[in-house]
Coordinates of C-alpha atoms in Angstrom, one line a residue:
X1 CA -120.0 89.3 115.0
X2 CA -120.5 85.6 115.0
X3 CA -119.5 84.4 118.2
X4 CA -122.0 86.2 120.2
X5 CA -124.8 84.8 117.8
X6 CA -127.2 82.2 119.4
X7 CA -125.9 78.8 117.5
X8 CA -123.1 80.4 115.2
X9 CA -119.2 79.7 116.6
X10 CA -116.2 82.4 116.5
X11 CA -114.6 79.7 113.9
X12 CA -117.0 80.0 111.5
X13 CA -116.1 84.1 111.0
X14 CA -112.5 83.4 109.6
X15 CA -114.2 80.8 107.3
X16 CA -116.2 83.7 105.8
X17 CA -113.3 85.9 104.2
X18 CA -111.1 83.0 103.2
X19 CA -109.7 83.8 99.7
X20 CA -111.4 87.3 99.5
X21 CA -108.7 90.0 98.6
X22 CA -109.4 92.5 101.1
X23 CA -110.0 91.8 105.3
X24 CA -110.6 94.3 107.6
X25 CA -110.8 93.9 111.6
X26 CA -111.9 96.1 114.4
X27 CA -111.6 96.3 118.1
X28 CA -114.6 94.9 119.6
X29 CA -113.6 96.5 122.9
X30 CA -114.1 100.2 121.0
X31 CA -117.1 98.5 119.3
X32 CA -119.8 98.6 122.5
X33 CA -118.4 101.4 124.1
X34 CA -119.6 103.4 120.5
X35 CA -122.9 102.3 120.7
X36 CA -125.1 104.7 122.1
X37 CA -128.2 104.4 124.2
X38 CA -130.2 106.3 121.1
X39 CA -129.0 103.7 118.8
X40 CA -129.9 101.0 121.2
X41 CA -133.6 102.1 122.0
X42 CA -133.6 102.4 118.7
X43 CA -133.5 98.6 117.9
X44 CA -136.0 97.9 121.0
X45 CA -138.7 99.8 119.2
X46 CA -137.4 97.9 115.7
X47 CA -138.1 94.5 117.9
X48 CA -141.6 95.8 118.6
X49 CA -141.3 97.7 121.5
X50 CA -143.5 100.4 122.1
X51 CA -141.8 103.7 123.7
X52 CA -142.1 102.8 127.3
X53 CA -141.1 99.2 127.2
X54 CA -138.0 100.4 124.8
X55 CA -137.3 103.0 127.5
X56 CA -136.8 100.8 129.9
X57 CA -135.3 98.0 128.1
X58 CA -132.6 100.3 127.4
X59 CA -132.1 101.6 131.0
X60 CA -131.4 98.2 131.4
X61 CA -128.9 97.3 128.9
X62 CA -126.9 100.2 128.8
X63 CA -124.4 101.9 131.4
X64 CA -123.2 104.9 131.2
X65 CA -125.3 105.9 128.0
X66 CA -122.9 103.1 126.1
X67 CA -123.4 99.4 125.4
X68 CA -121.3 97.7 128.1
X69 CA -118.7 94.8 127.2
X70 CA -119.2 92.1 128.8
X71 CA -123.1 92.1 129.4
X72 CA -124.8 88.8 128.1
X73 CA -126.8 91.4 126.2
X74 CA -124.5 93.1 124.0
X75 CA -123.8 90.9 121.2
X76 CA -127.4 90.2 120.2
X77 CA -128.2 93.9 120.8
X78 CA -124.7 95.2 118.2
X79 CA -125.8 92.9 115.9
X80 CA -129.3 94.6 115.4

């Protein structure tokens, strides 16, 4: 995921796999909903969190125990 990357543009994805003999895409709409709150208090305490901050960082980037589409936060927090 490019496009949701501070600086990088969606273009510049494509430009990657050009001439490569195998490309593979997936649905980002299935993406977020398949990350879990685990996996996503597990990057807050990989940023430096400690527990309790992480907890609540991730009470308040997830709904419904999923990463939500749509929320500013989700792309930086997929691509950890």
């Amino acid at each position: 995921m490019i496009g949701g990357v501070k600086g990088r543009k969606y273009q510049e994805h494509p430009e990657l796999h050009v001439g490569q003999p195998v490309v593979a895409t997936i649905d980002v709409k299935k993406c977020y909903p398949n990350v879990t709150e685990r996996q996503i208090y597990a990057v807050w305490r990989r940023l430096g969190c400690s527990k309790r901050v992480a907890s609540l960082a991730t009470k308040l980037t997830v709904f419904r125990g999923h990463l939500p589409t749509g929320a500013p936060t989700s792309p930086a927090l997929a691509n950890h």
